[in-house]
Tab-separated table of N, CA, C and O in Angstrom:
chain	number	residue	atom	x	y	z
A	6	MET	N	112.386	69.542	91.061
A	6	MET	CA	112.959	70.816	90.520
A	6	MET	C	111.863	71.759	90.100
A	6	MET	O	110.958	71.291	89.553
A	7	ASN	N	112.193	73.111	90.638
A	7	ASN	CA	111.120	74.045	90.107
A	7	ASN	C	111.544	74.674	88.913
A	7	ASN	O	112.605	75.191	88.567
A	8	PRO	N	110.680	74.638	87.784
A	8	PRO	CA	111.039	75.088	86.394
A	8	PRO	C	111.252	76.608	86.548
A	8	PRO	O	111.940	77.108	85.473
A	9	GLN	N	110.667	77.360	87.433
A	9	GLN	CA	110.908	78.798	87.397
A	9	GLN	C	112.242	79.293	87.694
A	9	GLN	O	112.638	80.184	87.128
A	10	ILE	N	113.081	78.286	88.367
A	10	ILE	CA	114.627	78.577	88.501
A	10	ILE	C	115.164	78.656	87.038
A	10	ILE	O	116.009	79.614	86.811
A	11	PHE	N	114.844	77.688	86.261
A	11	PHE	CA	115.312	77.645	84.786
A	11	PHE	C	114.791	78.622	83.955
A	11	PHE	O	115.455	79.151	83.084
A	12	VAL	N	113.587	79.260	84.198
A	12	VAL	CA	113.162	80.348	83.499
A	12	VAL	C	113.881	81.650	83.684
A	12	VAL	O	114.346	82.351	82.929
A	13	ARG	N	114.112	81.722	85.067
A	13	ARG	CA	114.931	82.878	85.288
A	13	ARG	C	116.514	82.890	84.717
A	13	ARG	O	117.012	83.825	84.292
A	14	VAL	N	117.119	81.745	84.804
A	14	VAL	CA	118.344	81.493	84.298
A	14	VAL	C	118.394	81.693	82.806
A	14	VAL	O	119.265	82.366	82.129
A	15	SER	N	117.475	81.112	82.151
A	15	SER	CA	117.378	81.270	80.808
A	15	SER	C	117.088	82.737	80.303
A	15	SER	O	117.512	83.182	79.203
A	16	SER	N	116.270	83.543	80.878
A	16	SER	CA	115.965	84.831	80.592
A	16	SER	C	117.221	85.493	80.807
A	16	SER	O	117.503	86.460	79.809
A	17	VAL	N	117.961	85.550	81.785
A	17	VAL	CA	119.165	86.159	81.880
A	17	VAL	C	120.162	85.846	80.949
A	17	VAL	O	120.895	86.723	80.215
A	18	ALA	N	120.530	84.602	80.389
A	18	ALA	CA	121.281	84.192	79.523
A	18	ALA	C	120.861	84.593	78.219
A	18	ALA	O	121.676	85.068	77.362
A	19	LEU	N	119.595	84.505	77.866
A	19	LEU	CA	119.143	85.140	76.551
A	19	LEU	C	119.395	86.457	76.254
A	19	LEU	O	119.912	86.978	75.318
A	20	LEU	N	119.077	87.418	77.366
A	20	LEU	CA	119.141	88.763	77.272
A	20	LEU	C	120.680	89.189	77.125
A	20	LEU	O	120.971	89.970	76.527
A	21	SER	N	121.528	88.458	77.960
A	21	SER	CA	122.825	88.699	77.961
A	21	SER	C	123.570	88.263	76.615
A	21	SER	O	124.417	88.964	75.964
A	22	LEU	N	123.020	87.257	75.986
A	22	LEU	CA	123.488	86.840	74.679
A	22	LEU	C	123.183	87.997	73.662
A	22	LEU	O	123.946	88.176	72.684
A	23	ILE	N	121.947	88.270	73.488
A	23	ILE	CA	121.514	89.475	72.653
A	23	ILE	C	122.384	90.737	72.874
A	23	ILE	O	122.916	91.379	71.953
A	24	VAL	N	122.646	91.031	74.201
A	24	VAL	CA	123.455	92.209	74.328
A	24	VAL	C	124.714	92.062	73.891
A	24	VAL	O	125.435	92.939	73.196
A	25	LEU	N	125.435	90.958	74.236
A	25	LEU	CA	126.738	90.720	73.676
A	25	LEU	C	126.855	90.740	72.335
A	25	LEU	O	127.835	91.267	71.749
A	26	CYS	N	125.960	90.010	71.585
A	26	CYS	CA	126.045	90.057	70.086
A	26	CYS	C	125.945	91.459	69.502
A	26	CYS	O	126.670	91.903	68.581
A	27	VAL	N	125.060	92.263	70.030
A	27	VAL	CA	125.041	93.688	69.465
A	27	VAL	C	126.190	94.466	69.817
A	27	VAL	O	126.590	95.158	68.846
A	28	LEU	N	126.523	94.467	70.897
A	28	LEU	CA	127.753	95.124	71.339
A	28	LEU	C	129.077	94.683	70.646
A	28	LEU	O	129.977	95.633	70.383
A	29	TRP	N	129.277	93.485	70.689
A	29	TRP	CA	130.472	92.829	69.897
A	29	TRP	C	130.406	93.241	68.633
A	29	TRP	O	131.499	93.765	68.114
A	30	GLU	N	129.419	92.964	67.836
A	30	GLU	CA	129.681	93.269	66.278
A	30	GLU	C	129.158	94.763	66.053
A	30	GLU	O	129.644	95.041	64.944
A	31	GLY	N	128.719	95.527	66.868
A	31	GLY	CA	128.482	96.809	66.655
A	31	GLY	C	129.574	97.661	66.973
A	31	GLY	O	129.856	98.671	66.089
A	32	TRP	N	130.001	97.581	68.121
A	32	TRP	CA	131.123	98.671	68.616
A	32	TRP	C	132.424	98.069	69.268
A	32	TRP	O	133.400	98.556	68.858
A	33	LEU	N	132.299	97.063	69.900
A	33	LEU	CA	133.547	96.658	70.854
A	33	LEU	C	134.499	96.001	69.825
A	33	LEU	O	135.781	96.264	70.068
A	34	ALA	N	134.224	95.088	69.044
A	34	ALA	CA	135.169	94.327	68.309
A	34	ALA	C	134.635	93.752	66.954
A	34	ALA	O	134.374	92.616	66.657
A	35	PRO	N	133.958	94.694	66.057
A	35	PRO	CA	133.546	94.182	64.951
A	35	PRO	C	134.396	93.606	63.950
A	35	PRO	O	135.641	93.649	63.882
A	36	LEU	N	133.921	92.851	63.050
A	36	LEU	CA	134.791	92.184	61.955
A	36	LEU	C	135.549	93.300	61.096
A	36	LEU	O	136.498	93.238	60.668
A	37	ARG	N	134.656	94.303	60.843
A	37	ARG	CA	135.195	95.464	60.023
A	37	ARG	C	135.044	96.768	60.904
A	37	ARG	O	134.114	96.842	61.596
A	38	PRO	N	136.037	97.660	60.790
A	38	PRO	CA	135.826	98.850	61.391
A	38	PRO	C	134.807	99.696	61.168
A	38	PRO	O	134.286	99.735	60.165
A	39	GLY	N	133.952	100.226	62.241
A	39	GLY	CA	132.784	101.084	62.011
A	39	GLY	C	131.540	100.103	62.255
A	39	GLY	O	130.418	100.714	62.090
A	40	GLY	N	131.710	98.825	62.450
A	40	GLY	CA	130.570	98.053	62.716
A	40	GLY	C	130.431	97.124	61.468
A	40	GLY	O	131.066	96.990	60.618
A	41	SER	N	129.622	95.923	61.746
A	41	SER	CA	129.679	94.791	60.836
A	41	SER	C	128.073	94.330	60.714
A	41	SER	O	127.210	94.648	61.555
A	42	TRP	N	127.965	93.782	59.557
A	42	TRP	CA	126.545	93.226	59.322
A	42	TRP	C	126.234	92.004	60.158
A	42	TRP	O	125.108	91.555	60.311
A	43	MET	N	127.355	91.582	60.855
A	43	MET	CA	127.151	90.558	61.618
A	43	MET	C	126.331	90.722	62.942
A	43	MET	O	125.891	89.897	63.781
A	44	ILE	N	125.936	92.042	63.148
A	44	ILE	CA	125.056	92.533	64.227
A	44	ILE	C	123.755	91.810	64.063
A	44	ILE	O	123.041	91.683	65.011
A	45	LEU	N	123.426	91.341	62.894
A	45	LEU	CA	121.978	90.959	62.615
A	45	LEU	C	122.010	89.454	63.079
A	45	LEU	O	120.768	88.959	63.393
A	46	LYS	N	123.124	89.034	63.635
A	46	LYS	CA	122.872	87.548	64.288
A	46	LYS	C	122.167	87.635	65.536
A	46	LYS	O	121.764	86.526	66.026
A	47	ALA	N	121.850	88.720	66.204
A	47	ALA	CA	121.026	88.794	67.171
A	47	ALA	C	119.561	88.765	66.971
A	47	ALA	O	118.836	88.493	67.808
A	48	LEU	N	119.169	88.997	65.636
A	48	LEU	CA	117.777	88.857	65.275
A	48	LEU	C	117.026	87.844	65.559
A	48	LEU	O	115.928	87.648	66.014
A	49	PRO	N	117.715	86.500	65.323
A	49	PRO	CA	116.730	85.256	65.546
A	49	PRO	C	116.430	85.046	67.087
A	49	PRO	O	115.598	84.265	67.443
A	50	LEU	N	117.171	85.728	67.979
A	50	LEU	CA	116.909	85.707	69.295
A	50	LEU	C	115.720	86.519	69.831
A	50	LEU	O	115.242	86.110	70.871
A	51	LEU	N	115.569	87.446	68.963
A	51	LEU	CA	114.482	88.493	69.597
A	51	LEU	C	112.989	87.859	69.624
A	51	LEU	O	112.314	88.177	70.583
A	52	PRO	N	112.762	87.071	68.826
A	52	PRO	CA	111.212	86.467	68.944
A	52	PRO	C	111.113	85.564	70.125
A	52	PRO	O	110.072	85.448	70.654
A	53	ALA	N	112.201	85.159	70.594
A	53	ALA	CA	112.104	84.247	71.933
A	53	ALA	C	111.993	84.900	73.138
A	53	ALA	O	111.636	84.332	74.185
A	54	VAL	N	112.336	86.317	73.131
A	54	VAL	CA	112.351	87.010	74.475
A	54	VAL	C	111.155	86.902	75.313
A	54	VAL	O	111.332	86.574	76.321
A	55	PHE	N	109.941	87.256	74.716
A	55	PHE	CA	108.751	87.220	75.366
A	55	PHE	C	108.395	85.734	75.916
A	55	PHE	O	107.826	85.584	76.975
A	56	GLY	N	108.638	85.034	75.012
A	56	GLY	CA	107.957	83.386	75.416
A	56	GLY	C	108.918	82.886	76.444
A	56	GLY	O	108.584	82.203	77.396
A	57	ILE	N	110.414	83.289	76.544
A	57	ILE	CA	111.356	82.930	77.583
A	57	ILE	C	110.889	83.417	78.973
A	57	ILE	O	110.768	82.986	79.843
A	58	LEU	N	110.620	84.899	78.837
A	58	LEU	CA	110.355	85.622	80.031
A	58	LEU	C	109.095	85.242	80.716
A	58	LEU	O	108.841	85.187	81.975
A	59	ARG	N	108.142	84.728	79.861
A	59	ARG	CA	106.856	84.253	80.357
A	59	ARG	C	106.897	82.765	80.553
A	59	ARG	O	105.748	82.140	81.274
A	60	GLY	N	108.005	82.015	80.403
A	60	GLY	CA	108.135	80.731	80.858
A	60	GLY	C	107.365	79.720	80.025
A	60	GLY	O	106.833	78.618	80.523
A	61	LYS	N	107.304	79.968	78.528
A	61	LYS	CA	106.605	79.142	77.583
A	61	LYS	C	107.370	77.957	77.432
A	61	LYS	O	108.545	78.049	76.945
A	62	ARG	N	106.828	76.809	77.422
A	62	ARG	CA	107.575	75.556	77.313
A	62	ARG	C	108.000	75.420	75.816
A	62	ARG	O	109.136	74.969	75.468
A	63	TYR	N	107.181	75.545	74.818
A	63	TYR	CA	107.430	75.482	73.422
A	63	TYR	C	108.625	76.434	73.205
A	63	TYR	O	109.481	75.988	72.282
A	64	THR	N	108.665	77.761	73.624
A	64	THR	CA	109.822	78.547	73.261
A	64	THR	C	111.111	78.017	73.899
A	64	THR	O	112.022	77.960	73.095
A	65	SER	N	111.075	77.393	75.067
A	65	SER	CA	112.174	76.841	75.501
A	65	SER	C	112.750	75.687	74.722
A	65	SER	O	114.017	75.428	74.593
A	66	GLN	N	111.802	75.005	74.063
A	66	GLN	CA	112.237	73.834	73.279
A	66	GLN	C	112.981	74.274	72.022
A	66	GLN	O	113.884	73.842	71.688
A	67	TRP	N	112.450	75.338	71.287
A	67	TRP	CA	113.117	75.643	70.066
A	67	TRP	C	114.498	76.652	70.393
A	67	TRP	O	115.256	76.452	69.612
A	68	VAL	N	114.351	77.336	71.482
A	68	VAL	CA	115.462	78.205	71.779
A	68	VAL	C	116.519	77.149	72.310
A	68	VAL	O	117.919	77.495	71.817
A	69	SER	N	116.359	76.088	72.796
A	69	SER	CA	117.436	75.163	73.103
A	69	SER	C	118.299	74.607	71.972
A	69	SER	O	119.426	74.683	71.833
A	70	MET	N	117.524	74.449	70.659
A	70	MET	CA	118.067	74.030	69.558
A	70	MET	C	118.775	75.427	68.853
A	70	MET	O	120.037	75.166	68.260
A	71	LEU	N	118.317	76.539	68.938
A	71	LEU	CA	118.852	77.763	68.212
A	71	LEU	C	120.019	78.019	69.023
A	71	LEU	O	121.102	78.610	68.483
A	72	SER	N	120.215	77.748	70.316
A	72	SER	CA	121.335	78.191	70.970
A	72	SER	C	122.625	77.508	70.670
A	72	SER	O	123.977	77.745	70.793
A	73	LEU	N	122.444	76.315	69.996
A	73	LEU	CA	123.534	75.466	69.403
A	73	LEU	C	124.380	76.234	68.488
A	73	LEU	O	125.553	75.901	68.133
A	74	LEU	N	123.455	76.990	67.506
A	74	LEU	CA	124.152	77.807	66.475
A	74	LEU	C	125.273	78.903	67.129
A	74	LEU	O	126.186	79.126	66.643
A	75	TYR	N	124.844	79.385	68.302
A	75	TYR	CA	125.616	80.430	68.912
A	75	TYR	C	126.672	79.888	69.567
A	75	TYR	O	128.022	80.271	69.499
A	76	PHE	N	126.524	78.657	70.175
A	76	PHE	CA	127.729	78.044	70.592
A	76	PHE	C	128.699	77.476	69.682
A	76	PHE	O	129.822	77.566	69.717
A	77	THR	N	128.303	77.170	68.461
A	77	THR	CA	129.104	76.843	67.399
A	77	THR	C	129.936	77.752	66.906
A	77	THR	O	131.238	77.659	66.680
A	78	GLU	N	129.139	78.962	66.734
A	78	GLU	CA	129.908	80.254	66.106
A	78	GLU	C	131.059	80.746	67.248
A	78	GLU	O	132.207	81.025	67.031
A	79	GLY	N	130.688	80.585	68.521
A	79	GLY	CA	131.654	80.897	69.769
A	79	GLY	C	132.723	80.060	69.670
A	79	GLY	O	134.040	80.454	69.856
A	80	VAL	N	132.741	78.646	69.444
A	80	VAL	CA	133.765	77.865	69.556
A	80	VAL	C	134.622	78.080	68.266
A	80	VAL	O	135.923	78.110	68.403
A	81	LEU	N	133.975	78.184	67.138
A	81	LEU	CA	134.777	78.476	65.868
A	81	LEU	C	135.544	79.714	65.835
A	81	LEU	O	136.773	79.858	65.456
A	82	ARG	N	134.985	80.853	66.531
A	82	ARG	CA	135.799	82.049	66.515
A	82	ARG	C	136.614	82.379	67.859
A	82	ARG	O	137.249	83.508	67.995
A	83	ALA	N	136.679	81.474	68.761
A	83	ALA	CA	137.370	81.441	69.873
A	83	ALA	C	138.922	81.619	69.693
A	83	ALA	O	139.461	82.236	70.668
A	84	ALA	N	139.514	81.359	68.684
A	84	ALA	CA	140.765	81.437	68.408
A	84	ALA	C	141.178	82.706	67.735
A	84	ALA	O	142.350	83.061	67.383
A	85	ASP	N	140.126	83.525	67.367
A	85	ASP	CA	140.464	84.950	66.892
A	85	ASP	C	141.332	85.766	67.707
A	85	ASP	O	141.324	85.638	69.007
A	86	PRO	N	142.148	86.687	67.309
A	86	PRO	CA	142.820	87.393	68.149
A	86	PRO	C	142.182	88.538	68.961
A	86	PRO	O	141.177	88.956	68.608
A	87	GLY	N	142.720	89.049	70.029
A	87	GLY	CA	142.236	90.098	70.778
A	87	GLY	C	140.849	89.805	71.491
A	87	GLY	O	140.703	88.749	71.832
A	88	LEU	N	140.046	90.879	71.328
A	88	LEU	CA	138.775	90.955	71.975
A	88	LEU	C	137.899	89.893	71.359
A	88	LEU	O	136.897	89.318	71.941
A	89	MET	N	137.883	89.620	69.985
A	89	MET	CA	137.259	88.758	69.421
A	89	MET	C	137.021	87.476	69.933
A	89	MET	O	136.034	86.770	70.006
A	90	GLY	N	138.165	87.005	70.255
A	90	GLY	CA	138.378	85.576	70.939
A	90	GLY	C	137.670	85.550	72.267
A	90	GLY	O	136.992	84.551	72.571
A	91	VAL	N	137.897	86.467	73.201
A	91	VAL	CA	137.175	86.765	74.387
A	91	VAL	C	135.711	86.698	74.192
A	91	VAL	O	135.206	85.911	74.852
A	92	PHE	N	135.322	87.613	73.276
A	92	PHE	CA	133.776	87.645	73.260
A	92	PHE	C	133.195	86.284	72.673
A	92	PHE	O	132.167	85.896	72.889
A	93	ALA	N	133.980	85.679	71.699
A	93	ALA	CA	133.548	84.263	71.184
A	93	ALA	C	133.497	83.284	72.185
A	93	ALA	O	132.429	82.450	72.458
A	94	ILE	N	134.461	83.309	73.279
A	94	ILE	CA	134.449	82.370	74.403
A	94	ILE	C	133.198	82.665	75.443
A	94	ILE	O	132.564	81.701	75.796
A	95	LEU	N	132.993	83.981	75.523
A	95	LEU	CA	131.804	84.392	76.370
A	95	LEU	C	130.477	84.042	75.669
A	95	LEU	O	129.592	83.574	76.192
A	96	GLU	N	130.397	84.270	74.288
A	96	GLU	CA	129.224	83.716	73.596
A	96	GLU	C	129.020	82.207	73.844
A	96	GLU	O	127.882	81.924	73.813
A	97	ALA	N	129.924	81.380	73.631
A	97	ALA	CA	129.987	79.994	73.667
A	97	ALA	C	129.498	79.491	75.095
A	97	ALA	O	128.543	78.730	75.291
A	98	ALA	N	129.960	80.260	76.079
A	98	ALA	CA	129.474	80.097	77.601
A	98	ALA	C	128.298	80.339	77.743
A	98	ALA	O	127.452	79.713	78.425
A	99	LEU	N	127.865	81.586	77.277
A	99	LEU	CA	126.441	81.962	77.507
A	99	LEU	C	125.355	80.935	76.670
A	99	LEU	O	124.176	80.762	77.090
A	100	ALA	N	125.800	80.522	75.457
A	100	ALA	CA	124.744	79.637	74.780
A	100	ALA	C	124.783	78.288	75.421
A	100	ALA	O	123.699	77.622	75.345
A	101	VAL	N	125.834	77.761	76.377
A	101	VAL	CA	125.846	76.765	76.839
A	101	VAL	C	124.865	76.836	77.953
A	101	VAL	O	123.838	75.967	78.411
A	102	VAL	N	124.994	77.903	78.774
A	102	VAL	CA	124.012	78.008	79.910
A	102	VAL	C	122.642	78.186	79.155
A	102	VAL	O	121.560	77.728	79.949
A	103	LEU	N	122.410	79.002	78.248
A	103	LEU	CA	121.212	79.142	77.681
A	103	LEU	C	120.511	77.685	77.155
A	103	LEU	O	119.286	77.323	77.494
A	104	PHE	N	121.337	76.879	76.586
A	104	PHE	CA	120.937	75.465	76.220
A	104	PHE	C	120.496	74.773	77.434
A	104	PHE	O	119.456	74.126	77.329
A	105	LEU	N	121.450	74.592	78.458
A	105	LEU	CA	120.968	73.736	79.539
A	105	LEU	C	119.730	74.155	80.293
A	105	LEU	O	118.990	73.477	80.577
A	106	SER	N	119.705	75.468	80.583
A	106	SER	CA	118.554	76.098	81.215
A	106	SER	C	117.232	75.868	80.392
A	106	SER	O	116.148	75.707	80.987
A	107	THR	N	117.234	76.174	79.123
A	107	THR	CA	116.002	75.802	78.261
A	107	THR	C	115.687	74.591	78.293
A	107	THR	O	114.485	73.843	78.440
A	108	MET	N	116.578	73.558	78.127
A	108	MET	CA	116.332	72.133	78.045
A	108	MET	C	115.735	71.587	79.467
A	108	MET	O	115.019	70.870	79.437
A	109	PHE	N	116.401	72.014	80.515
A	109	PHE	CA	115.804	71.469	81.852
A	109	PHE	C	114.588	72.279	82.138
A	109	PHE	O	113.588	71.651	82.711
A	110	HIS	N	114.325	73.480	81.502
A	110	HIS	CA	112.824	73.972	81.819
A	110	HIS	C	111.928	73.172	81.156
A	110	HIS	O	110.861	72.817	81.536
A	111	ALA	N	112.244	72.846	79.788
A	111	ALA	CA	111.152	72.082	78.977
A	111	ALA	C	111.030	70.740	79.578
A	111	ALA	O	109.933	70.186	79.558
A	112	ARG	N	112.087	70.142	79.903
A	112	ARG	CA	111.984	68.858	80.691
A	112	ARG	C	111.210	68.742	81.884
A	112	ARG	O	110.217	68.150	82.162
A	113	TYR	N	111.482	69.718	82.870
A	113	TYR	CA	110.713	69.893	84.068
A	113	TYR	C	109.248	70.493	84.143
A	113	TYR	O	108.559	70.419	85.082
A	114	SER	N	108.973	71.039	83.128
A	114	SER	CA	107.603	71.631	82.862
A	114	SER	C	106.722	71.059	81.968
A	114	SER	O	105.648	71.318	81.652
A	115	ALA	N	107.302	69.745	81.760
A	115	ALA	CA	106.401	68.826	80.842
A	115	ALA	C	105.066	68.349	81.511
A	115	ALA	O	105.191	68.179	82.895
A	116	PRO	N	104.072	68.160	80.668
A	116	PRO	CA	102.746	68.009	81.435
A	116	PRO	C	102.758	66.506	82.268
A	116	PRO	O	102.166	66.428	83.279
A	117	SER	N	103.602	65.617	81.742
A	117	SER	CA	103.603	64.311	82.390
A	117	SER	C	104.371	64.457	83.664
A	117	SER	O	104.378	63.348	84.414
A	118	ARG	N	105.226	65.452	83.814
A	118	ARG	CA	105.944	65.694	85.260
A	118	ARG	C	105.256	66.365	86.082
A	118	ARG	O	105.749	66.604	87.234
A	119	GLN	N	104.116	67.094	85.950
A	119	GLN	CA	103.408	67.743	86.746
A	119	GLN	C	102.614	66.827	87.861
A	119	GLN	O	101.878	65.986	87.227
A	120	SER	N	102.671	67.187	89.054
A	120	SER	CA	101.907	66.247	89.885
A	120	SER	C	101.075	66.962	90.754
A	120	SER	O	100.902	67.999	90.932
């Protein structure tokens, strides 16, 4: 497998997850009218952007673990009414894609697998 495929998929998933978190908690369906402090949940993803875009293996390793927090939040909030539930399911789906793509990138870019 070519690790660059997983770099592209994880880049799209990471950027999509950041945009979703900001739009969801800022304007589209915040916990409180007018916006929510939950918008700050996108901050832990920001340091990973350049590492993921450059295909850094170490970044893929720790982002795979970080994505599990977003999956957990998405699953827990999936039963919320209206758009919140829809965005929560989308967040969980993006987190799964991010987890799998970063995990496979880290696996297939390992020095022991290079031939």
